[in-house]
Amino acid sequence: AGGEDIGGSLSFSVAVMKTLDLLDEPSSFADVLDSFRKTGLAGSADTSRVGEPVWDMFKTYFGSPTWMTDYLETVVDNEATPTTNSAAREEMIEKTIRDAVATQAILSDLYRGSQGVTDAHDRYWNHGAAKYIGTQDDNGTEDDRSVTVYHRANKRAANFQTLGDDDETAVANEVAVAALIAGAASSVTAATRAAQYEIVKKQILVIYSQCVLRYANFLDGAFIDGSEYADHQAEGQAFWRVIAPFVKEVNANGATFLEGIFDLSRETSEKTHYCRAKAILSDLGVTDAEIGTLEDIRYANCDGVEVPEDATEYLATTGTVSGASRFAAAFSIAAVGAAAVCVFGL
């Protein structure tokens, strides 16, 4: 039941693709934000989901019920943006729309669906599954599916050697899709569906832990090579925001550290971002086997590398902080300080 009216959620990826197709240069940023609003993506991002554990946790962490739209509006604003690097701004916009908004919508639908087994619960479950997997475009190609969480997982699995037997599909996707199917079974119980929800949530943590690790590794490379890193830091920050509150819940000091290394007002000051990030993210319960082995690790000797005991103090005494602190004031300070002390288509 509930599978007959999921068109709106299947078209979620279509709306994302339509919006991101406009993203090619700074002069287009306002058009992207306009499309974000007109396609209904902003409505999904800003829907109040009070009482849903994930939404409540994110609202508390970021200090706003509209944290994703707030972030986009700041990045798009030429006066308020934390960086004038257009490539960095593009990454922040893309990953927020494609990844942050999508994961919140998916987890919201699946959580609501996991609360029972009525037709209404079935519909929520199927909407969440549709948003995760996406749909082919009108020409029968995979283009619209290329902006889904499902596709993101496949890309990261290729980087971390965690593709399945077909050498195309991420193991995380195999596990998540199996859980989505099990949760949609006609004989499913509420307890079983709730368990399947936890499985899908776990795979999202795996996928975006891989994303954070990949960009921590890029920061190591930038420090070792003395190369530019603005776009990598910005992209890492956008990915980090997808799972940051989950990390803070299990390791507040670690969350402060990761918030700091992806703060655009800071310069890279070490070659151990990857090692420290890996240690922190392991507290999410994601295993080494689930994460896999990243290609081209720039500093792989993690023996003896520890996360600073007081990340706040460490960040205050290492790295050069630039004058571009407006972003930190708007988005980072509240989260770091805390660590130191309508559903779309329905």
mmCIF file of N, CA, C and O in Angstrom, residues 134-208:
data_model
loop_
_atom_site.group_PDB
_atom_site.id
_atom_site.type_symbol
_atom_site.label_atom_id
_atom_site.label_comp_id
_atom_site.label_asym_id
_atom_site.label_seq_id
_atom_site.Cartn_x
_atom_site.Cartn_y
_atom_site.Cartn_z
ATOM 1 N N GLY A 134 15.451 7.858 -6.146
ATOM 2 C CA GLY A 134 15.237 8.736 -7.284
ATOM 3 C C GLY A 134 14.593 8.017 -8.444
ATOM 4 O O GLY A 134 14.090 6.897 -8.327
ATOM 5 N N THR A 135 14.614 8.666 -9.597
ATOM 6 C CA THR A 135 13.943 8.118 -10.772
ATOM 7 C C THR A 135 14.727 8.450 -12.027
ATOM 8 O O THR A 135 15.571 9.344 -12.040
ATOM 9 N N GLN A 136 14.418 7.715 -13.082
ATOM 10 C CA GLN A 136 14.996 8.047 -14.379
ATOM 11 C C GLN A 136 14.327 9.309 -14.907
ATOM 12 O O GLN A 136 13.205 9.650 -14.522
ATOM 13 N N ASP A 137 15.015 10.011 -15.804
ATOM 14 C CA ASP A 137 14.397 11.203 -16.366
ATOM 15 C C ASP A 137 13.429 10.816 -17.476
ATOM 16 O O ASP A 137 13.190 9.636 -17.743
ATOM 17 N N ASP A 138 12.841 11.815 -18.136
ATOM 18 C CA ASP A 138 11.819 11.552 -19.152
ATOM 19 C C ASP A 138 12.348 10.761 -20.331
ATOM 20 O O ASP A 138 11.581 10.137 -21.067
ATOM 21 N N ASN A 139 13.663 10.777 -20.529
ATOM 22 C CA ASN A 139 14.263 10.047 -21.641
ATOM 23 C C ASN A 139 14.688 8.642 -21.250
ATOM 24 O O ASN A 139 15.312 7.925 -22.036
ATOM 25 N N GLY A 140 14.394 8.263 -20.006
ATOM 26 C CA GLY A 140 14.750 6.915 -19.561
ATOM 27 C C GLY A 140 16.205 6.766 -19.167
ATOM 28 O O GLY A 140 16.704 5.653 -19.016
ATOM 29 N N THR A 141 16.905 7.897 -18.988
ATOM 30 C CA THR A 141 18.311 7.832 -18.585
ATOM 31 C C THR A 141 18.412 7.996 -17.067
ATOM 32 O O THR A 141 17.420 8.216 -16.370
ATOM 33 N N GLU A 142 19.641 7.905 -16.553
ATOM 34 C CA GLU A 142 19.872 7.992 -15.120
ATOM 35 C C GLU A 142 20.226 9.413 -14.685
ATOM 36 O O GLU A 142 20.641 9.620 -13.542
ATOM 37 N N ASP A 143 20.060 10.414 -15.568
ATOM 38 C CA ASP A 143 20.551 11.751 -15.259
ATOM 39 C C ASP A 143 19.978 12.306 -13.969
ATOM 40 O O ASP A 143 20.709 12.853 -13.138
ATOM 41 N N ASP A 144 18.664 12.210 -13.777
ATOM 42 C CA ASP A 144 18.062 12.762 -12.568
ATOM 43 C C ASP A 144 18.482 11.973 -11.330
ATOM 44 O O ASP A 144 18.605 12.528 -10.238
ATOM 45 N N ARG A 145 18.719 10.687 -11.489
ATOM 46 C CA ARG A 145 19.163 9.868 -10.369
ATOM 47 C C ARG A 145 20.600 10.235 -9.964
ATOM 48 O O ARG A 145 21.052 9.874 -8.873
ATOM 49 N N SER A 146 21.309 10.954 -10.809
ATOM 50 C CA SER A 146 22.702 11.291 -10.518
ATOM 51 C C SER A 146 22.844 12.307 -9.408
ATOM 52 O O SER A 146 23.953 12.585 -8.963
ATOM 53 N N VAL A 147 21.742 12.869 -8.925
ATOM 54 C CA VAL A 147 21.812 13.841 -7.836
ATOM 55 C C VAL A 147 21.145 13.304 -6.571
ATOM 56 O O VAL A 147 20.718 14.078 -5.708
ATOM 57 N N THR A 148 21.065 12.000 -6.452
ATOM 58 C CA THR A 148 20.444 11.381 -5.277
ATOM 59 C C THR A 148 21.489 10.947 -4.261
ATOM 60 O O THR A 148 22.680 10.835 -4.568
ATOM 61 N N VAL A 149 21.020 10.643 -3.062
ATOM 62 C CA VAL A 149 21.888 10.055 -2.044
ATOM 63 C C VAL A 149 22.391 8.698 -2.530
ATOM 64 O O VAL A 149 23.545 8.323 -2.287
ATOM 65 N N TYR A 150 21.540 7.974 -3.232
ATOM 66 C CA TYR A 150 21.929 6.672 -3.801
ATOM 67 C C TYR A 150 23.172 6.820 -4.687
ATOM 68 O O TYR A 150 24.129 6.047 -4.584
ATOM 69 N N HIS A 151 23.167 7.828 -5.529
ATOM 70 C CA HIS A 151 24.300 8.052 -6.428
ATOM 71 C C HIS A 151 25.524 8.533 -5.653
ATOM 72 O O HIS A 151 26.652 8.145 -5.964
ATOM 73 N N ARG A 152 25.308 9.376 -4.638
ATOM 74 C CA ARG A 152 26.434 9.828 -3.823
ATOM 75 C C ARG A 152 27.130 8.627 -3.188
ATOM 76 O O ARG A 152 28.358 8.553 -3.133
ATOM 77 N N ALA A 153 26.331 7.679 -2.702
ATOM 78 C CA ALA A 153 26.899 6.486 -2.076
ATOM 79 C C ALA A 153 27.762 5.711 -3.059
ATOM 80 O O ALA A 153 28.844 5.217 -2.701
ATOM 81 N N ASN A 154 27.307 5.592 -4.300
ATOM 82 C CA ASN A 154 28.096 4.864 -5.298
ATOM 83 C C ASN A 154 29.414 5.566 -5.599
ATOM 84 O O ASN A 154 30.457 4.916 -5.775
ATOM 85 N N LYS A 155 29.391 6.884 -5.648
ATOM 86 C CA LYS A 155 30.621 7.630 -5.891
ATOM 87 C C LYS A 155 31.621 7.431 -4.759
ATOM 88 O O LYS A 155 32.805 7.193 -4.990
ATOM 89 N N ARG A 156 31.152 7.526 -3.523
ATOM 90 C CA ARG A 156 32.065 7.358 -2.397
ATOM 91 C C ARG A 156 32.552 5.921 -2.295
ATOM 92 O O ARG A 156 33.701 5.676 -1.921
ATOM 93 N N ALA A 157 31.695 4.968 -2.619
ATOM 94 C CA ALA A 157 32.123 3.566 -2.559
ATOM 95 C C ALA A 157 33.261 3.310 -3.539
ATOM 96 O O ALA A 157 34.171 2.526 -3.261
ATOM 97 N N ALA A 158 33.233 3.974 -4.685
ATOM 98 C CA ALA A 158 34.330 3.831 -5.646
ATOM 99 C C ALA A 158 35.625 4.382 -5.055
ATOM 100 O O ALA A 158 36.710 3.834 -5.287
ATOM 101 N N ASN A 159 35.528 5.455 -4.276
ATOM 102 C CA ASN A 159 36.711 6.043 -3.626
ATOM 103 C C ASN A 159 37.239 5.195 -2.482
ATOM 104 O O ASN A 159 38.439 5.179 -2.214
ATOM 105 N N PHE A 160 36.332 4.479 -1.799
ATOM 106 C CA PHE A 160 36.709 3.738 -0.598
ATOM 107 C C PHE A 160 36.718 2.216 -0.799
ATOM 108 O O PHE A 160 36.831 1.476 0.171
ATOM 109 N N GLN A 161 36.601 1.794 -2.044
ATOM 110 C CA GLN A 161 36.655 0.361 -2.361
ATOM 111 C C GLN A 161 35.570 -0.432 -1.628
ATOM 112 O O GLN A 161 35.814 -1.525 -1.115
ATOM 113 N N THR A 162 34.382 0.133 -1.582
ATOM 114 C CA THR A 162 33.261 -0.550 -0.934
ATOM 115 C C THR A 162 32.099 -0.766 -1.903
ATOM 116 O O THR A 162 30.927 -0.712 -1.515
ATOM 117 N N LEU A 163 32.440 -1.016 -3.157
ATOM 118 C CA LEU A 163 31.419 -1.400 -4.124
ATOM 119 C C LEU A 163 31.077 -2.874 -3.939
ATOM 120 O O LEU A 163 31.900 -3.674 -3.494
ATOM 121 N N GLY A 164 29.849 -3.238 -4.290
ATOM 122 C CA GLY A 164 29.411 -4.620 -4.166
ATOM 123 C C GLY A 164 29.934 -5.485 -5.289
ATOM 124 O O GLY A 164 30.806 -5.086 -6.076
ATOM 125 N N ASP A 165 29.370 -6.672 -5.396
ATOM 126 C CA ASP A 165 29.854 -7.651 -6.371
ATOM 127 C C ASP A 165 29.707 -7.193 -7.816
ATOM 128 O O ASP A 165 30.465 -7.619 -8.686
ATOM 129 N N ASP A 166 28.741 -6.296 -8.081
ATOM 130 C CA ASP A 166 28.568 -5.826 -9.455
ATOM 131 C C ASP A 166 29.555 -4.729 -9.822
ATOM 132 O O ASP A 166 29.595 -4.263 -10.959
ATOM 133 N N ASP A 167 30.373 -4.310 -8.859
ATOM 134 C CA ASP A 167 31.399 -3.281 -9.062
ATOM 135 C C ASP A 167 30.798 -1.940 -9.487
ATOM 136 O O ASP A 167 31.488 -1.099 -10.043
ATOM 137 N N GLU A 168 29.518 -1.746 -9.199
ATOM 138 C CA GLU A 168 28.845 -0.495 -9.526
ATOM 139 C C GLU A 168 28.047 0.068 -8.357
ATOM 140 O O GLU A 168 27.912 1.277 -8.210
ATOM 141 N N THR A 169 27.516 -0.818 -7.538
ATOM 142 C CA THR A 169 26.605 -0.420 -6.468
ATOM 143 C C THR A 169 27.306 -0.462 -5.118
ATOM 144 O O THR A 169 27.932 -1.463 -4.764
ATOM 145 N N ALA A 170 27.201 0.624 -4.381
ATOM 146 C CA ALA A 170 27.798 0.680 -3.052
ATOM 147 C C ALA A 170 27.178 -0.371 -2.144
ATOM 148 O O ALA A 170 25.968 -0.607 -2.188
ATOM 149 N N VAL A 171 28.009 -0.984 -1.319
ATOM 150 C CA VAL A 171 27.477 -1.905 -0.319
ATOM 151 C C VAL A 171 26.474 -1.176 0.563
ATOM 152 O O VAL A 171 25.436 -1.741 0.951
ATOM 153 N N ALA A 172 26.748 0.087 0.867
ATOM 154 C CA ALA A 172 25.799 0.877 1.670
ATOM 155 C C ALA A 172 24.438 0.937 0.994
ATOM 156 O O ALA A 172 23.394 0.881 1.662
ATOM 157 N N ASN A 173 24.417 1.066 -0.326
ATOM 158 C CA ASN A 173 23.147 1.073 -1.052
ATOM 159 C C ASN A 173 22.483 -0.298 -1.031
ATOM 160 O O ASN A 173 21.252 -0.398 -0.910
ATOM 161 N N GLU A 174 23.268 -1.342 -1.163
ATOM 162 C CA GLU A 174 22.688 -2.683 -1.110
ATOM 163 C C GLU A 174 21.993 -2.910 0.233
ATOM 164 O O GLU A 174 20.880 -3.443 0.293
ATOM 165 N N VAL A 175 22.653 -2.490 1.297
ATOM 166 C CA VAL A 175 22.080 -2.661 2.634
ATOM 167 C C VAL A 175 20.851 -1.768 2.808
ATOM 168 O O VAL A 175 19.813 -2.205 3.321
ATOM 169 N N ALA A 176 20.964 -0.515 2.374
ATOM 170 C CA ALA A 176 19.849 0.424 2.532
ATOM 171 C C ALA A 176 18.635 -0.003 1.719
ATOM 172 O O ALA A 176 17.505 0.020 2.219
ATOM 173 N N VAL A 177 18.850 -0.396 0.480
ATOM 174 C CA VAL A 177 17.724 -0.801 -0.370
ATOM 175 C C VAL A 177 17.062 -2.065 0.173
ATOM 176 O O VAL A 177 15.826 -2.186 0.165
ATOM 177 N N ALA A 178 17.858 -2.989 0.665
ATOM 178 C CA ALA A 178 17.276 -4.194 1.272
ATOM 179 C C ALA A 178 16.397 -3.810 2.462
ATOM 180 O O ALA A 178 15.314 -4.389 2.668
ATOM 181 N N ALA A 179 16.841 -2.836 3.256
ATOM 182 C CA ALA A 179 16.047 -2.381 4.401
ATOM 183 C C ALA A 179 14.778 -1.674 3.945
ATOM 184 O O ALA A 179 13.706 -1.849 4.553
ATOM 185 N N LEU A 180 14.882 -0.876 2.886
ATOM 186 C CA LEU A 180 13.700 -0.194 2.359
ATOM 187 C C LEU A 180 12.667 -1.195 1.856
ATOM 188 O O LEU A 180 11.457 -1.023 2.055
ATOM 189 N N ILE A 181 13.138 -2.238 1.194
ATOM 190 C CA ILE A 181 12.234 -3.277 0.694
ATOM 191 C C ILE A 181 11.594 -4.036 1.855
ATOM 192 O O ILE A 181 10.383 -4.283 1.874
ATOM 193 N N ALA A 182 12.412 -4.394 2.844
ATOM 194 C CA ALA A 182 11.885 -5.113 4.003
ATOM 195 C C ALA A 182 10.860 -4.270 4.747
ATOM 196 O O ALA A 182 9.836 -4.790 5.219
ATOM 197 N N GLY A 183 11.104 -2.970 4.819
ATOM 198 C CA GLY A 183 10.173 -2.087 5.512
ATOM 199 C C GLY A 183 8.880 -1.874 4.764
ATOM 200 O O GLY A 183 7.887 -1.426 5.343
ATOM 201 N N ALA A 184 8.878 -2.179 3.475
ATOM 202 C CA ALA A 184 7.673 -2.004 2.653
ATOM 203 C C ALA A 184 6.884 -3.294 2.485
ATOM 204 O O ALA A 184 5.823 -3.298 1.845
ATOM 205 N N ALA A 185 7.357 -4.395 3.041
ATOM 206 C CA ALA A 185 6.685 -5.683 2.888
ATOM 207 C C ALA A 185 5.274 -5.625 3.475
ATOM 208 O O ALA A 185 5.033 -4.979 4.493
ATOM 209 N N SER A 186 4.351 -6.326 2.821
ATOM 210 C CA SER A 186 2.944 -6.287 3.254
ATOM 211 C C SER A 186 2.752 -6.852 4.654
ATOM 212 O O SER A 186 1.818 -6.481 5.363
ATOM 213 N N SER A 187 3.655 -7.736 5.054
ATOM 214 C CA SER A 187 3.518 -8.377 6.361
ATOM 215 C C SER A 187 4.362 -7.702 7.442
ATOM 216 O O SER A 187 4.485 -8.229 8.549
ATOM 217 N N VAL A 188 4.933 -6.553 7.140
ATOM 218 C CA VAL A 188 5.856 -5.909 8.069
ATOM 219 C C VAL A 188 5.162 -5.500 9.363
ATOM 220 O O VAL A 188 3.980 -5.114 9.362
ATOM 221 N N THR A 189 5.865 -5.600 10.460
ATOM 222 C CA THR A 189 5.378 -5.106 11.741
ATOM 223 C C THR A 189 6.009 -3.755 12.029
ATOM 224 O O THR A 189 7.015 -3.376 11.416
ATOM 225 N N ALA A 190 5.438 -3.041 12.974
ATOM 226 C CA ALA A 190 5.990 -1.737 13.336
ATOM 227 C C ALA A 190 7.407 -1.877 13.871
ATOM 228 O O ALA A 190 8.286 -1.054 13.562
ATOM 229 N N ALA A 191 7.651 -2.921 14.643
ATOM 230 C CA ALA A 191 8.986 -3.130 15.207
ATOM 231 C C ALA A 191 10.006 -3.398 14.109
ATOM 232 O O ALA A 191 11.130 -2.884 14.145
ATOM 233 N N THR A 192 9.613 -4.211 13.131
ATOM 234 C CA THR A 192 10.517 -4.508 12.015
ATOM 235 C C THR A 192 10.809 -3.261 11.202
ATOM 236 O O THR A 192 11.955 -2.986 10.834
ATOM 237 N N ARG A 193 9.781 -2.485 10.943
ATOM 238 C CA ARG A 193 9.982 -1.263 10.157
ATOM 239 C C ARG A 193 10.871 -0.281 10.905
ATOM 240 O O ARG A 193 11.739 0.377 10.298
ATOM 241 N N ALA A 194 10.697 -0.168 12.199
ATOM 242 C CA ALA A 194 11.551 0.719 12.992
ATOM 243 C C ALA A 194 13.005 0.269 12.916
ATOM 244 O O ALA A 194 13.925 1.096 12.832
ATOM 245 N N ALA A 195 13.224 -1.037 12.922
ATOM 246 C CA ALA A 195 14.585 -1.569 12.819
ATOM 247 C C ALA A 195 15.177 -1.268 11.444
ATOM 248 O O ALA A 195 16.374 -0.949 11.326
ATOM 249 N N GLN A 196 14.360 -1.348 10.403
ATOM 250 C CA GLN A 196 14.840 -1.046 9.056
ATOM 251 C C GLN A 196 15.180 0.433 8.908
ATOM 252 O O GLN A 196 16.125 0.803 8.205
ATOM 253 N N TYR A 197 14.432 1.278 9.588
ATOM 254 C CA TYR A 197 14.745 2.709 9.597
ATOM 255 C C TYR A 197 16.136 2.945 10.168
ATOM 256 O O TYR A 197 16.931 3.716 9.619
ATOM 257 N N GLU A 198 16.450 2.280 11.265
ATOM 258 C CA GLU A 198 17.763 2.437 11.883
ATOM 259 C C GLU A 198 18.872 1.963 10.946
ATOM 260 O O GLU A 198 19.960 2.540 10.918
ATOM 261 N N ILE A 199 18.591 0.931 10.168
ATOM 262 C CA ILE A 199 19.584 0.423 9.207
ATOM 263 C C ILE A 199 19.858 1.465 8.132
ATOM 264 O O ILE A 199 21.020 1.732 7.782
ATOM 265 N N VAL A 200 18.803 2.060 7.592
ATOM 266 C CA VAL A 200 18.993 3.076 6.551
ATOM 267 C C VAL A 200 19.741 4.276 7.123
ATOM 268 O O VAL A 200 20.669 4.808 6.499
ATOM 269 N N LYS A 201 19.359 4.696 8.316
ATOM 270 C CA LYS A 201 20.053 5.829 8.953
ATOM 271 C C LYS A 201 21.530 5.518 9.125
ATOM 272 O O LYS A 201 22.392 6.387 8.886
ATOM 273 N N LYS A 202 21.841 4.310 9.518
ATOM 274 C CA LYS A 202 23.238 3.909 9.684
ATOM 275 C C LYS A 202 23.992 4.014 8.356
ATOM 276 O O LYS A 202 25.152 4.466 8.320
ATOM 277 N N GLN A 203 23.376 3.608 7.266
ATOM 278 C CA GLN A 203 24.055 3.685 5.969
ATOM 279 C C GLN A 203 24.288 5.131 5.544
ATOM 280 O O GLN A 203 25.307 5.442 4.909
ATOM 281 N N ILE A 204 23.375 6.021 5.894
ATOM 282 C CA ILE A 204 23.590 7.446 5.613
ATOM 283 C C ILE A 204 24.791 7.963 6.401
ATOM 284 O O ILE A 204 25.602 8.742 5.883
ATOM 285 N N LEU A 205 24.948 7.486 7.625
ATOM 286 C CA LEU A 205 26.125 7.863 8.405
ATOM 287 C C LEU A 205 27.401 7.317 7.770
ATOM 288 O O LEU A 205 28.441 7.992 7.770
ATOM 289 N N VAL A 206 27.337 6.122 7.223
ATOM 290 C CA VAL A 206 28.494 5.546 6.526
ATOM 291 C C VAL A 206 28.863 6.399 5.317
ATOM 292 O O VAL A 206 30.027 6.792 5.128
ATOM 293 N N ILE A 207 27.879 6.716 4.503
ATOM 294 C CA ILE A 207 28.108 7.469 3.262
ATOM 295 C C ILE A 207 28.750 8.822 3.559
ATOM 296 O O ILE A 207 29.757 9.209 2.943
ATOM 297 N N TYR A 208 28.194 9.547 4.524
ATOM 298 C CA TYR A 208 28.687 10.904 4.759
ATOM 299 C C TYR A 208 29.912 10.932 5.666
ATOM 300 O O TYR A 208 30.661 11.916 5.657
#
